[in-house]
Every structure is written in structure tokens, then in C-alpha cells.
XYZ file of C-alpha atoms in Angstrom:
717
model
C 52.632 213.334 94.655
C 54.702 212.337 91.646
C 57.538 214.577 92.817
C 57.580 212.870 96.190
C 57.613 209.419 94.583
C 60.407 210.410 92.245
C 62.403 211.850 95.136
C 61.996 208.595 97.121
C 63.065 206.561 94.086
C 66.287 208.566 93.585
C 67.018 208.417 97.331
C 66.666 204.658 97.204
C 69.047 204.394 94.231
C 71.623 206.607 95.943
C 71.366 204.601 99.161
C 71.725 201.320 97.250
C 74.762 202.658 95.410
C 76.333 203.840 98.646
C 75.548 200.483 100.250
C 77.089 198.534 97.367
C 80.219 200.689 97.437
C 80.665 200.141 101.165
C 80.479 196.349 100.981
C 83.488 194.393 102.244
C 86.056 192.937 99.863
C 85.298 189.513 98.362
C 88.328 187.173 98.067
C 88.497 184.963 94.947
C 90.089 181.512 95.167
C 90.849 180.017 91.748
C 93.074 177.001 92.445
C 94.036 174.612 95.235
C 97.699 174.984 96.374
C 99.542 171.852 97.468
C 99.085 172.760 101.145
C 95.447 173.842 100.709
C 93.897 177.304 100.738
C 94.888 179.161 103.910
C 92.211 181.727 104.710
C 94.548 184.435 105.983
C 93.388 187.624 104.194
C 90.140 189.512 103.736
C 88.876 188.982 107.289
C 86.809 191.572 109.111
C 86.728 191.733 112.925
C 84.295 193.117 115.505
C 84.567 192.979 119.296
C 80.774 193.272 119.617
C 78.443 190.265 119.869
C 75.269 190.246 117.781
C 73.444 187.193 116.343
C 72.822 189.151 113.136
C 76.574 189.051 112.361
C 76.175 185.510 111.015
C 73.817 186.608 108.223
C 75.235 187.301 104.747
C 73.100 190.451 104.320
C 74.762 192.200 107.274
C 77.171 194.924 106.110
C 80.581 194.602 107.804
C 82.439 197.122 105.628
C 83.106 199.377 108.613
C 84.709 196.607 110.653
C 88.448 196.444 111.281
C 90.577 194.245 109.028
C 92.610 191.511 110.684
C 94.993 188.733 109.681
C 93.994 185.909 112.059
C 96.972 183.711 111.172
C 99.242 186.156 113.016
C 100.308 185.275 116.547
C 98.372 186.702 119.476
C 101.270 189.063 120.214
C 100.235 191.100 117.134
C 96.811 191.875 118.643
C 97.147 192.698 122.361
C 93.616 194.163 122.357
C 92.206 190.624 122.044
C 93.394 189.855 125.570
C 90.350 191.619 127.079
C 87.916 190.353 124.427
C 84.889 188.494 125.770
C 83.154 187.365 122.553
C 83.944 188.671 119.064
C 83.197 187.937 115.410
C 85.293 187.275 112.290
C 83.746 187.431 108.804
C 85.232 186.500 105.430
C 83.545 187.040 102.031
C 84.908 184.737 99.304
C 84.183 183.043 96.006
C 85.580 179.876 94.444
C 86.100 178.892 90.844
C 84.208 176.176 88.983
C 87.176 173.844 89.412
C 87.205 174.227 93.191
C 83.419 174.037 93.493
C 83.426 170.690 91.715
C 85.780 169.183 94.314
C 84.954 167.638 97.691
C 86.204 170.341 100.068
C 86.990 170.240 103.773
C 87.095 173.247 106.111
C 89.474 173.083 109.093
C 89.263 175.768 111.806
C 91.543 175.803 114.848
C 92.023 178.357 117.593
C 92.902 178.622 121.265
C 89.370 179.058 122.516
C 85.744 178.245 121.683
C 83.737 179.143 118.595
C 80.583 178.824 116.524
C 81.225 178.537 112.773
C 78.579 179.697 110.285
C 78.676 179.264 106.500
C 76.223 181.519 104.672
C 74.279 182.035 107.928
C 73.937 178.304 108.683
C 75.609 176.838 111.749
C 78.329 174.505 110.533
C 80.057 173.463 113.776
C 80.519 174.346 117.442
C 83.952 174.025 118.993
C 83.695 174.001 122.783
C 81.236 176.212 124.664
C 81.167 180.008 124.414
C 80.756 182.114 127.520
C 81.786 185.571 128.615
C 83.514 184.265 131.736
C 86.808 182.310 131.575
C 85.672 179.979 134.360
C 82.858 178.545 132.200
C 84.592 178.762 128.808
C 85.018 175.299 127.269
C 87.975 176.114 125.013
C 88.158 172.970 122.887
C 89.221 174.534 119.623
C 92.526 172.761 118.899
C 93.115 169.695 116.715
C 89.492 169.676 115.594
C 88.375 167.450 112.693
C 87.421 169.187 109.423
C 83.873 169.801 108.217
C 82.722 168.983 104.722
C 81.398 172.030 102.822
C 79.594 172.521 99.533
C 80.416 175.721 97.620
C 78.741 177.072 94.489
C 80.896 178.362 91.622
C 81.020 182.133 91.240
C 78.672 182.768 94.150
C 79.709 184.911 97.098
C 79.942 182.934 100.338
C 80.232 184.187 103.904
C 82.269 182.426 106.581
C 81.299 183.961 109.962
C 82.970 182.829 113.185
C 81.803 183.803 116.655
C 84.712 183.149 119.022
C 86.261 183.736 122.453
C 89.930 183.264 123.374
C 91.100 181.365 126.440
C 92.953 183.830 128.735
C 95.874 181.438 129.244
C 96.657 181.571 125.530
C 98.132 185.032 126.104
C 100.739 183.573 128.456
C 102.576 182.484 125.288
C 101.512 185.037 122.664
C 104.013 183.704 120.105
C 102.753 180.125 120.232
C 99.166 180.382 119.031
C 97.473 182.203 116.167
C 94.271 184.160 116.637
C 92.550 181.684 114.344
C 93.712 179.299 111.633
C 91.309 178.360 108.841
C 92.126 176.280 105.778
C 90.195 174.719 102.896
C 91.673 171.455 101.611
C 90.738 168.598 99.369
C 90.314 165.049 100.606
C 93.746 164.040 99.236
C 95.529 166.761 101.191
C 93.583 165.833 104.308
C 94.618 162.214 103.765
C 98.249 163.374 103.630
C 97.636 165.316 106.863
C 96.188 162.221 108.549
C 99.168 160.149 107.424
C 101.479 162.832 108.801
C 99.630 162.950 112.126
C 99.535 159.149 112.413
C 103.229 158.865 111.598
C 104.051 161.691 113.998
C 102.021 160.096 116.800
C 103.587 156.691 116.191
C 107.171 157.977 116.066
C 106.873 160.233 119.121
C 105.138 157.407 120.943
C 108.022 155.157 119.932
C 110.509 157.741 121.204
C 108.619 157.830 124.493
C 108.837 154.059 124.923
C 112.478 153.910 123.769
C 113.562 156.544 126.289
C 111.382 154.908 128.949
C 113.240 151.636 128.389
C 116.591 153.455 128.336
C 115.831 155.190 131.651
C 114.808 151.907 133.291
C 117.802 150.094 131.824
C 120.348 152.607 133.064
C 118.699 152.906 136.470
C 119.196 149.159 136.695
C 122.824 149.566 135.578
C 123.325 152.211 138.254
C 121.713 149.926 140.823
C 124.213 147.193 139.991
C 127.205 149.530 139.941
C 126.775 152.828 141.810
C 130.361 153.781 141.078
C 129.409 154.528 137.465
C 127.395 157.737 137.997
C 127.119 158.285 134.249
C 124.297 155.727 134.235
C 122.369 157.829 136.759
C 122.836 161.074 134.812
C 121.904 159.374 131.546
C 118.797 157.854 133.172
C 117.730 161.346 134.340
C 118.309 162.664 130.790
C 116.220 159.810 129.368
C 113.401 160.532 131.839
C 113.250 164.205 130.853
C 113.266 163.323 127.161
C 110.630 160.641 127.771
C 108.245 163.140 129.378
C 109.018 165.726 126.692
C 108.256 163.315 123.828
C 105.089 162.157 125.552
C 103.979 165.784 125.798
C 104.805 166.382 122.120
C 102.765 163.297 121.225
C 99.823 164.540 123.297
C 99.842 168.015 121.732
C 98.502 166.503 118.491
C 95.516 165.041 120.359
C 94.696 167.747 122.928
C 91.678 169.891 122.060
C 91.395 171.850 125.312
C 93.395 175.083 125.124
C 94.371 175.251 128.805
C 95.644 171.671 128.727
C 97.452 172.254 125.432
C 99.310 175.224 126.944
C 100.397 173.110 129.891
C 101.501 170.253 127.605
C 103.363 172.706 125.355
C 105.219 174.112 128.367
C 106.145 170.634 129.595
C 107.326 169.534 126.140
C 109.666 172.479 125.660
C 110.894 172.640 129.238
C 111.692 168.947 129.597
C 113.418 168.523 126.229
C 115.667 171.572 126.792
C 116.486 170.575 130.393
C 117.214 167.004 129.264
C 120.020 168.332 127.072
C 121.849 169.622 130.185
C 121.754 166.242 131.942
C 123.418 164.546 128.994
C 126.298 166.995 129.496
C 126.652 165.714 133.079
C 126.663 162.147 131.752
C 129.440 162.918 129.218
C 131.611 164.598 131.865
C 131.421 161.569 134.154
C 131.598 159.065 131.299
C 134.966 160.307 130.067
C 136.262 160.896 133.597
C 136.444 164.666 133.081
C 136.127 166.982 136.038
C 132.791 168.804 135.877
C 133.456 172.465 135.101
C 131.050 174.319 137.383
C 131.333 177.582 135.456
C 130.378 175.881 132.200
C 127.463 174.065 133.880
C 126.150 177.269 135.480
C 126.444 179.066 132.145
C 124.673 176.194 130.424
C 121.733 176.255 132.879
C 121.515 180.026 132.409
C 121.420 179.645 128.627
C 118.728 176.963 128.758
C 116.384 178.845 131.083
C 116.965 182.111 129.223
C 116.142 180.414 125.920
C 113.070 178.785 127.450
C 111.731 182.115 128.777
C 112.486 183.846 125.462
C 110.774 181.099 123.483
C 107.642 181.155 125.602
C 107.128 184.851 126.287
C 109.024 187.103 123.826
C 107.404 188.219 120.540
C 108.309 187.410 116.944
C 111.761 186.186 115.997
C 113.017 186.633 119.544
C 110.828 183.672 120.486
C 112.406 181.495 117.776
C 115.913 182.624 118.710
C 115.149 181.749 122.336
C 114.401 178.118 121.483
C 117.430 177.980 119.189
C 119.598 179.326 122.010
C 118.205 176.786 124.506
C 118.838 173.927 122.035
C 122.192 174.945 120.589
C 123.824 175.708 123.968
C 123.712 172.107 125.296
C 124.366 170.677 121.814
C 127.598 172.676 121.381
C 128.740 171.668 124.868
C 128.061 168.001 124.095
C 130.075 168.190 120.848
C 132.922 169.988 122.606
C 133.176 167.312 125.327
C 133.007 164.525 122.719
C 135.699 166.183 120.581
C 137.915 166.542 123.656
C 137.445 162.828 124.412
C 138.350 161.884 120.825
C 141.475 164.013 121.015
C 142.533 162.249 124.232
C 141.566 158.858 122.713
C 139.143 158.025 125.477
C 137.644 154.555 125.282
C 134.250 154.574 123.542
C 134.473 158.178 122.340
C 134.120 156.988 118.743
C 130.757 155.346 119.409
C 129.360 158.559 120.895
C 130.850 160.654 118.072
C 129.091 158.440 115.502
C 125.786 159.022 117.334
C 126.208 162.805 117.177
C 127.225 162.607 113.496
C 124.085 160.602 112.641
C 122.014 163.196 114.550
C 123.419 166.088 112.508
C 123.070 164.275 109.160
C 119.476 163.202 109.915
C 118.522 166.757 110.945
C 119.947 168.242 107.736
C 118.200 165.589 105.628
C 114.888 166.186 107.430
C 114.968 169.919 106.682
C 115.881 169.135 103.088
C 112.883 166.844 102.681
C 110.677 169.444 104.351
C 111.659 172.150 101.865
C 111.757 170.050 98.676
C 108.943 167.481 98.879
C 105.351 167.189 99.966
C 102.796 164.448 100.416
C 102.347 161.501 102.723
C 105.562 159.751 101.632
C 107.629 162.861 102.310
C 105.955 163.223 105.702
C 106.877 159.672 106.639
C 110.488 160.159 105.500
C 110.745 163.493 107.307
C 109.371 162.109 110.597
C 111.634 159.059 110.347
C 114.668 161.326 109.950
C 113.555 163.429 112.933
C 113.129 160.181 114.890
C 116.753 159.318 114.105
C 117.816 162.891 114.977
C 116.433 162.637 118.505
C 117.426 159.037 119.062
C 120.991 158.859 117.690
C 122.910 160.774 120.446
C 121.158 159.027 123.313
C 121.478 155.651 121.621
C 125.224 156.164 121.098
C 125.785 157.029 124.766
C 123.553 154.130 125.834
C 125.545 151.692 123.684
C 128.784 152.930 125.240
C 127.416 152.565 128.774
C 126.068 149.122 127.918
C 129.521 148.171 126.607
C 131.066 149.376 129.856
C 128.533 147.357 131.805
C 129.343 144.282 129.694
C 133.070 144.680 130.413
C 132.340 145.035 134.127
C 130.153 141.941 133.929
C 132.971 139.997 132.251
C 135.300 140.974 135.080
C 132.688 139.929 137.587
C 132.308 136.614 135.776
C 135.997 135.891 136.267
C 135.684 136.699 139.928
C 132.614 134.509 140.084
C 134.647 131.507 138.962
C 137.016 132.110 141.845
C 134.113 132.419 144.234
C 132.620 129.147 142.951
C 135.863 127.294 143.651
C 135.774 128.612 147.204
C 132.084 127.780 147.527
C 132.666 124.154 146.567
C 134.657 123.679 149.750
C 131.779 124.869 151.915
C 129.175 122.945 149.893
C 129.910 119.645 151.646
C 129.513 121.320 155.009
C 126.221 122.756 153.844
C 125.019 119.318 152.730
C 125.722 117.933 156.187
C 123.711 120.754 157.681
C 120.884 119.992 155.269
C 120.798 116.362 156.354
C 120.562 117.459 159.975
C 117.770 119.879 159.114
C 115.917 117.134 157.206
C 115.961 114.930 160.284
C 114.663 117.758 162.422
C 111.955 118.497 159.842
C 110.712 114.895 159.993
C 110.438 115.139 163.766
C 108.538 118.418 163.493
C 106.183 116.986 160.870
C 105.268 114.113 163.194
C 104.544 116.559 166.003
C 102.435 118.703 163.661
C 100.481 115.630 162.502
C 99.717 114.638 166.107
C 98.607 118.153 167.012
C 96.465 118.312 163.844
C 94.707 115.058 164.758
C 93.982 116.408 168.239
C 92.615 119.647 166.787
C 90.395 117.746 164.323
C 88.983 115.669 167.181
C 88.321 118.803 169.233
C 86.686 120.479 166.235
C 84.373 117.514 165.653
C 83.416 117.462 169.327
C 82.729 121.200 169.225
C 80.511 120.868 166.136
C 78.541 118.045 167.797
C 78.059 120.215 170.882
C 76.881 123.128 168.734
C 74.341 120.879 166.983
C 73.058 119.691 170.368
C 72.671 123.275 171.548
C 70.789 124.225 168.385
C 68.482 121.224 168.879
C 67.980 122.233 172.523
C 66.972 125.721 171.405
C 64.482 124.252 168.944
C 63.043 121.994 171.655
C 62.790 124.962 174.014
C 60.863 126.898 171.347
C 58.603 123.880 170.824
C 58.007 123.689 174.582
C 56.998 127.357 174.676
C 54.667 126.776 171.734
C 53.133 123.642 173.304
C 52.501 125.403 176.618
C 50.679 128.224 174.858
C 48.585 125.825 172.798
C 47.703 123.755 175.916
C 46.507 126.891 177.691
C 44.487 127.915 174.649
C 42.779 124.521 174.305
C 41.967 124.267 178.031
C 39.508 127.165 177.871
C 37.081 125.666 175.250
C 37.371 122.249 176.902
C 36.216 123.757 180.202
C 33.199 125.236 178.424
C 32.397 121.862 176.809
C 32.599 120.062 180.160
C 30.484 122.648 181.981
C 27.717 122.749 179.379
C 27.759 118.939 179.150
C 27.227 118.678 182.949
C 24.400 121.205 182.855
C 22.780 119.410 179.912
C 22.925 116.083 181.756
C 21.068 117.646 184.707
C 18.493 119.154 182.338
C 17.876 115.721 180.772
C 17.047 114.266 184.236
C 14.744 117.177 184.907
C 13.149 116.679 181.480
C 12.280 113.093 182.300
C 10.563 114.154 185.507
C 8.444 116.806 183.782
C 7.448 114.345 181.044
C 6.083 111.997 183.691
C 4.139 114.907 185.174
C 2.953 115.837 181.678
C 4.095 119.429 182.180
C 4.600 120.027 178.508
C 5.295 123.733 178.742
C 8.165 123.113 181.150
C 9.327 120.209 178.950
C 9.497 122.573 175.991
C 11.517 125.144 177.944
C 13.941 122.466 179.175
C 14.344 121.167 175.620
C 15.137 124.685 174.429
C 17.784 125.033 177.154
C 19.302 121.669 176.161
C 19.427 122.860 172.523
C 21.133 126.080 173.530
C 23.683 124.134 175.548
C 24.317 121.779 172.612
C 24.947 124.789 170.341
C 27.484 126.170 172.825
C 29.114 122.726 173.154
C 29.371 122.544 169.352
C 30.774 126.096 169.193
C 33.511 125.444 171.736
C 34.181 122.029 170.234
C 34.885 123.648 166.876
C 37.083 126.150 168.663
C 39.081 123.308 170.240
C 39.233 121.615 166.825
C 40.711 124.761 165.244
C 43.265 125.007 168.040
C 44.272 121.358 167.492
C 44.595 121.966 163.748
C 46.745 124.987 164.441
C 48.871 122.930 166.828
C 49.365 120.298 164.128
C 50.210 123.021 161.650
C 52.866 124.536 163.948
C 54.326 121.188 164.988
C 54.768 120.140 161.360
C 58.343 120.476 160.044
C 58.907 123.523 157.837
C 58.647 122.755 154.131
C 60.825 125.745 153.286
C 58.275 126.881 150.671
C 57.203 130.500 150.789
C 53.502 131.317 150.638
C 51.384 134.449 150.807
C 50.767 135.031 154.528
C 48.577 137.451 156.506
C 51.248 138.866 158.805
C 48.681 140.523 161.109
C 47.023 137.160 161.810
C 50.344 135.357 162.168
C 51.684 138.023 164.559
C 48.509 138.028 166.680
C 48.448 134.223 166.850
C 52.028 133.861 168.063
C 51.643 136.782 170.468
C 48.796 134.952 172.266
C 50.639 131.615 172.177
C 53.719 133.163 173.757
C 51.684 135.011 176.389
C 49.629 131.983 177.429
C 52.729 129.791 177.396
C 54.392 132.083 179.934
C 51.206 132.275 182.053
C 51.011 128.467 182.137
C 54.370 128.534 183.936
C 53.556 131.494 186.203
C 49.853 132.109 186.899
C 50.690 135.310 188.785
C 52.239 136.915 185.683
C 50.108 139.478 183.906
C 50.947 142.188 181.384
C 49.182 144.722 179.211
C 49.146 143.744 175.519
C 48.921 146.723 173.136
C 48.511 145.968 169.424
C 48.331 148.382 166.511
C 47.982 146.309 163.359
C 47.905 148.077 159.990
C 44.537 147.051 158.456
C 45.897 147.675 154.938
C 48.983 145.514 155.503
C 49.603 143.451 152.335
C 50.377 139.752 152.422
C 54.044 138.760 152.373
C 55.711 135.745 150.732
C 57.321 133.979 153.711
C 57.722 130.537 155.269
C 55.070 130.812 158.040
C 56.637 128.228 160.392
C 60.055 129.926 160.220
C 58.734 133.475 160.689
C 56.483 132.137 163.492
C 59.574 130.833 165.278
C 61.171 134.301 164.924
C 58.094 136.024 166.367
C 57.855 133.477 169.210
C 61.492 134.126 170.203
C 61.012 137.895 170.151
C 57.730 137.760 172.110
C 59.238 135.380 174.691
C 62.165 137.771 175.220
C 59.772 140.716 175.615
C 57.568 138.922 178.183
C 60.586 137.642 180.105
C 62.042 141.178 180.161
C 58.905 142.770 181.678
C 58.558 139.806 184.059
C 62.149 140.355 185.231
C 61.542 144.057 185.860
C 58.227 143.353 187.612
C 59.994 140.975 189.989
C 62.573 143.640 190.900
C 60.340 146.704 191.274
C 57.261 147.578 193.372
C 53.621 147.117 192.483
C 53.401 150.508 190.757
C 55.207 149.079 187.738
C 52.799 148.074 184.956
C 54.310 145.578 182.474
C 53.476 146.410 178.868
C 54.318 144.840 175.501
C 53.413 146.764 172.347
C 53.245 145.215 168.873
C 52.902 147.470 165.809
C 52.745 146.411 162.148
C 53.112 148.769 159.201
C 53.771 148.478 155.498
C 55.299 150.313 152.550
C 55.201 149.659 148.812
C 57.951 147.062 148.983
C 58.254 145.860 152.615
C 56.462 145.325 155.908
C 57.722 146.150 159.382
C 56.921 144.536 162.752
C 57.944 146.444 165.917
C 57.872 144.682 169.294
C 58.463 147.055 172.232
C 58.612 146.201 175.934
C 59.149 148.406 178.979
C 61.576 145.979 180.586
C 65.047 146.852 181.940
C 66.543 147.220 178.434
C 69.858 145.980 177.032
C 73.135 147.623 178.178
C 75.070 149.563 175.523
C 78.231 147.481 175.933
C 76.501 144.186 175.009
C 73.868 145.419 172.553
C 76.014 144.647 169.505
C 76.458 141.032 170.646
C 72.844 139.887 171.047
C 72.633 138.373 167.540
C 75.866 136.413 168.013
C 75.494 132.648 168.513
C 75.665 131.410 172.149
C 75.499 134.935 173.593
C 72.802 135.377 176.252
C 72.050 137.779 179.082
C 69.997 135.170 180.951
C 71.370 133.328 183.990
C 73.301 130.122 183.405
C 71.019 127.215 182.480
C 68.055 129.397 181.427
C 69.054 130.066 177.826
C 71.190 128.632 175.015
C 72.030 131.959 173.381
C 70.781 130.662 170.018
C 67.210 132.047 169.862
C 67.996 135.501 168.491
C 70.891 134.161 166.399
C 68.603 131.658 164.641
C 65.924 134.342 164.282
C 68.446 136.714 162.697
C 69.499 134.017 160.207
C 65.864 133.199 159.318
C 65.047 136.861 158.623
C 68.251 137.223 156.568
C 67.275 134.114 154.550
C 64.041 135.962 153.687
C 66.154 138.911 152.410
C 64.935 140.890 155.410
C 66.561 142.789 158.232
C 66.405 142.534 162.039
C 67.436 145.402 164.331
C 67.321 146.233 168.032
C 66.879 149.590 169.776
C 67.299 149.896 173.529
C 67.597 153.272 175.277
C 68.532 151.527 178.517
C 70.310 154.590 179.850
C 67.436 156.979 179.145
C 64.538 158.075 181.335
C 62.289 155.267 180.030
C 63.989 151.849 179.846
C 62.872 149.261 177.358
C 63.776 147.395 174.188
C 62.387 147.497 170.645
C 62.968 144.727 168.102
C 62.333 145.669 164.461
C 61.683 142.964 161.856
C 61.628 144.122 158.209
C 60.476 141.670 155.535
C 60.241 142.305 151.771
C 56.891 141.772 150.085
C 58.417 139.771 147.202
């Protein structure tokens, strides 16, 4: 047993020793360089994807080593990578650990950054498919980190590259990581702010130059140099805008597009300035030189975007130097021939060269925010000086042309003075004619105002007539309703009078049993008279209620009762005019219908108009067809959580399709002349709209079953 334990102990020691010897290299960082600590060595790489890779205890000694600050062209195998891991073991000195440190990580893809196994930041969204990869890993803000002195730390990065990054393998690194202090990051922010401001300024300057010289060309199309210079300014404007945006773009695919635009437009712009110089100095455009120049520019652009290593840099140099040398050659030729304005353009090119040399000198000798501002200002002057020199020359030419035009203008003014008197005479004649026309317009306006007033008065009369017609329909219905109880009262009163006479006779005969029976009959009759009297009283009260002018105040109303009441009033009103008319009334009232806040008199007028139209429709069809036709009007109420709906359906002839959209228009009616004002449905539509409701009509007149359905929707609140 002891031998087995001892054997296990020695095996454990050997395994621990082997494990410790196979651990990955730990990088020591002792001081902070002026540009920060670039984490470019000591990285381990794996193309596998395992969540355990983020943990410090995982042994990555067998992984491949990689220098992530190299361009993508150095690692073609990454092109087919879905998700991989990078790990770096490092320590920092006491001096560095005591500082406030910032970690900046940038890459052309998406990533998850872990420090000592803890998630520090996510850049974009990782996925194995390029269609769902959110590659926002560029221009990301730094993360604050706390490091312990002398302790080993692990920086683990799970990442995926955007496939478009490999279009330009010499433009982007695999991954760039740097540790800086707050002061260096402040210098970086100053540099970025200055860069953004200056490139934004270049964008606006070249925008103004392009607009200015387009205007110059519009005034004088003979000077084609303005057109060529405007095209050059437009290309440079777009190029500088793209350069400005590169510092803000975080999406890799968009950054690649912006990078392509920036390089392409700035290089192509250099060719257009060559065209402008040829025309400016009145030189014949050498087609061979221009073709060669375009070839050089596009060759340099392709080399710069797609070729590896130094060939990429030489491509951009070729695409830049080719147009620049041609521009200097044309300017030197103009100076030699003493062309007007050649000196101004030569000074612009000289300032460009001096500013470029000074900018590279500042870049190599100084650091810090002040140096960044000076460097960017010199680069601003480098880009601006040639174009500004040519623009000043063209502006000078435009000024000289304007001076010549001014002299000609004086001559034109002297000639115009002679025709001015003739023009004044014409103006006097026109003034007289204008006065005559104004009088005619005033007379016509007065006539139109009179006609308009007469028309408004007529409209008011028609509206009043419609109201009176509705009141007549209502009165007829009420009269018919009240006649029924009055007949009962009269009949029972007559019978009671006869019973009283009979009672007197039986009293004289002393037939007390018969007297008691007669008295009971008289009591029963009096109860019925009282019952029908109360019924007549309720009808009179209702009549007074309906005849009263609307107060306009909304109140909670039982819509079932209101609908039923006006349905009977409309029906009896029509029967009072035509005793032979009869129709089947079908009602389906929702017993759970909630009360609605409405103006009862106004909604009653709407219902009365709709019911009258329904009864008149079935009456019209009954008069045209045989006795087999059975008139029917159906009224259905229903409710929802926020509204109620009233549907009135008749089986009349229906409404033709061609006029259905007009029935709610004022003064439109399908009735014969003299039988309708055309305002009933229009007023009803307006009343429902005033209640925030809706009124619709359905009429399948062309179908197998004619008829019309009116739908009234009213909100509960």
C-alpha cells in the first residue's frame, strides 16, 4: 500500500514538473513607452472554439505562436477561420501597476475580450456565419484595467474576422492591442479630434471650391478649366469625407468600403487637376500622357489595395507621384513660357512640398498632442495649397473677365437709357389698363359675394327644412303612439258610464249581489283607464323630451332602449301616412350592451333618419313587386370593450354602386324631386363624427339578395 502511494506521489511530481515546463511564455512589461505598450509578441493562437480557453489555468503551450500586428496577408489560413482564440500571458512591474491603465483592442471583425477569465468587453456579435457576424471591432473606445504587480495575467480574446477584410490583406492587422496611460490616450483623443476637424474642414473647403467653380463655369462656359477643377474638387471632397469617416466607423464592412472610396477618389482627383492645368495654360491635352497617367493611377490603386507587403505601399506611392510629377511638369512648362498666373500656381505647389516635408519631420522628431496638432495642420496645408493656388488663379481670371464685362455693361446702360423713356410710356399705358381691369374685378367680386350669400341662405333654409321634416316624422309617430291608449281610455270610460246607470237600477231593486259585481267591474275599468292614462302621460313626456332643443351635453344612455323607441316612432309615423304599409320588424339587441356617453336627441335624429330610409326603401320595393315580397327591416346591436355598433338592414332595392360613395354628401338624394332635401344622411354623418364615431353603408345591390345595411359605430367614452 505504501509502495502504491509513493508511486502515485512521484507520478504527480513528474506530471507537475512536465506541466510547468510546458507552460506558455510570460511576457514582462517594465516601463511605458511614449506610444504605449503594443502587445505584439507572446501570443498563442488556436482555430478551435472552447469556452475553457478564457480560463488562466488552461494550458496553451501547444498552440501556435502568432504576431497579430502583422497584416492579414501574412496569415492566409485565417481566411477560412470561423471562430478562434488568442491568448497572451504577461506581467507588469510595480511602476506600471500603480498607474491608471487603458486597454485598446481593434480588429476587423467581432470579439469577446477576457482578462484573467473575466469578460472585459464585447465588440460586435460573434457568429460562425458571415451573414450574421456583427463586425464592429474598429475604432473602439479603451477599457480601464487593473493589474497587480508581479502577478501573471492572461488576456484571452475570442474573435472572428469579417470575410471582406481579406479583400485588402495589406490594410488591416489580425488584431491590434495596446496598453496606454491616460495621458497617452488624451494625446490620442486630441489627435483624433484634430484629425476629424481638419479633414472635415478640407471636405467643406473643397465642397465650396467645387460649387464656386461650377458657378464660374456656368457664367463662362468657354473657360473649361473651371469645370475640370470643379470635378477635381468633388473627388477630393468625397475622398476627404471618407478619410474623416474612417476614424469613426466601427463596422468592418463599412470601413472597407470607406477605405476604398477614400483612396480611389483622392488618386483619381489628381488626374482631373492635370486636365485643369492643361486647359488653364492653353496647352493642347497630350492624349498619350493622359492615358499613361490613368494607367499609372489605376495600377497604383490596385497594387495598394491587393498586393502584399511593400508592393502595396509602392502602389499608393506610384498612384500619388504619377499625377504630382505631371502637375509639376505642366506648371514648370508654363513658368518657362511666362504664362499668366503660372507663378501663383507654382507657389501653391511649393507650399505643398514644404508642408509635406515639415509634417514628416514633426512626425519623426516629436510626440504628444501639440506635435499632433502641428502635424495635422501641416498635412492640411499640404492637401489644400495646390488646389487653393489654382482656385486663386481661376478666380483672378474670372475677376478680369468680370471687369471686361463691367466695361461692356456701361455701354449697354447708355443704350438702355434711350429705350427707358419708351418703356415708361408703355408702363403708363399698362397702368391705365390695370385700373380698368381692377374695376372689372371689383364688380365681379361684388357679384360673387352676393351670389355666395344667397347660396348660404338657401343652404340654411334647406337644413331647416330637413330638421322640420325630421320633426314631422317624429310627431306623426308620437301621434300614432298616443292614439292607442286614448282609444282605450275612451272605450273603458263609455263602458263605465253604462255600468254606473245599471248600478243605479240595481240599487233601487236592492239587488246587492249584482251591485257588488257591477262595482267590481267599474273598479276594473278605472284601473285600466288609469293604466292607459299613465301610458299616454309617458308618451307625452317622451314627446316633450324629443321636441326639446338639444343641450349638446353627453349623458350615459341605454342604446337598446333609444334604438327601440325611435324604431317604433319611425314605423308608426310611416303607417300614419299609409295605413296599408306593413313590414316585419326583426330586432336582436345585445342584452349586455353597455351604456354610451352620447347626446340622446342628436343620436335619436340619426336613428330616425336611418330607420325612415329603411322603411321607405322596403315600401318602394313593395310597390314595384308582387304580393310575394315580404318587407323586412332588421336592427342588431352589439358591443365591444371600447365601442358599440348598431346595424340597420333592409331588403329594399339597394343602392347602386356608382352612387354609393355619394350618399353622405350634402344635397345628394336618390328620392324623386320634392321628396327629399339630401341633407338627412349628411347631417347624420356629421353628428356621428362629432361623437368620434363612424358611419358606413353596405349595399350588395347587384347580388342575388338586394338590400342595404347602415352601420353606426359609437365609442363608449
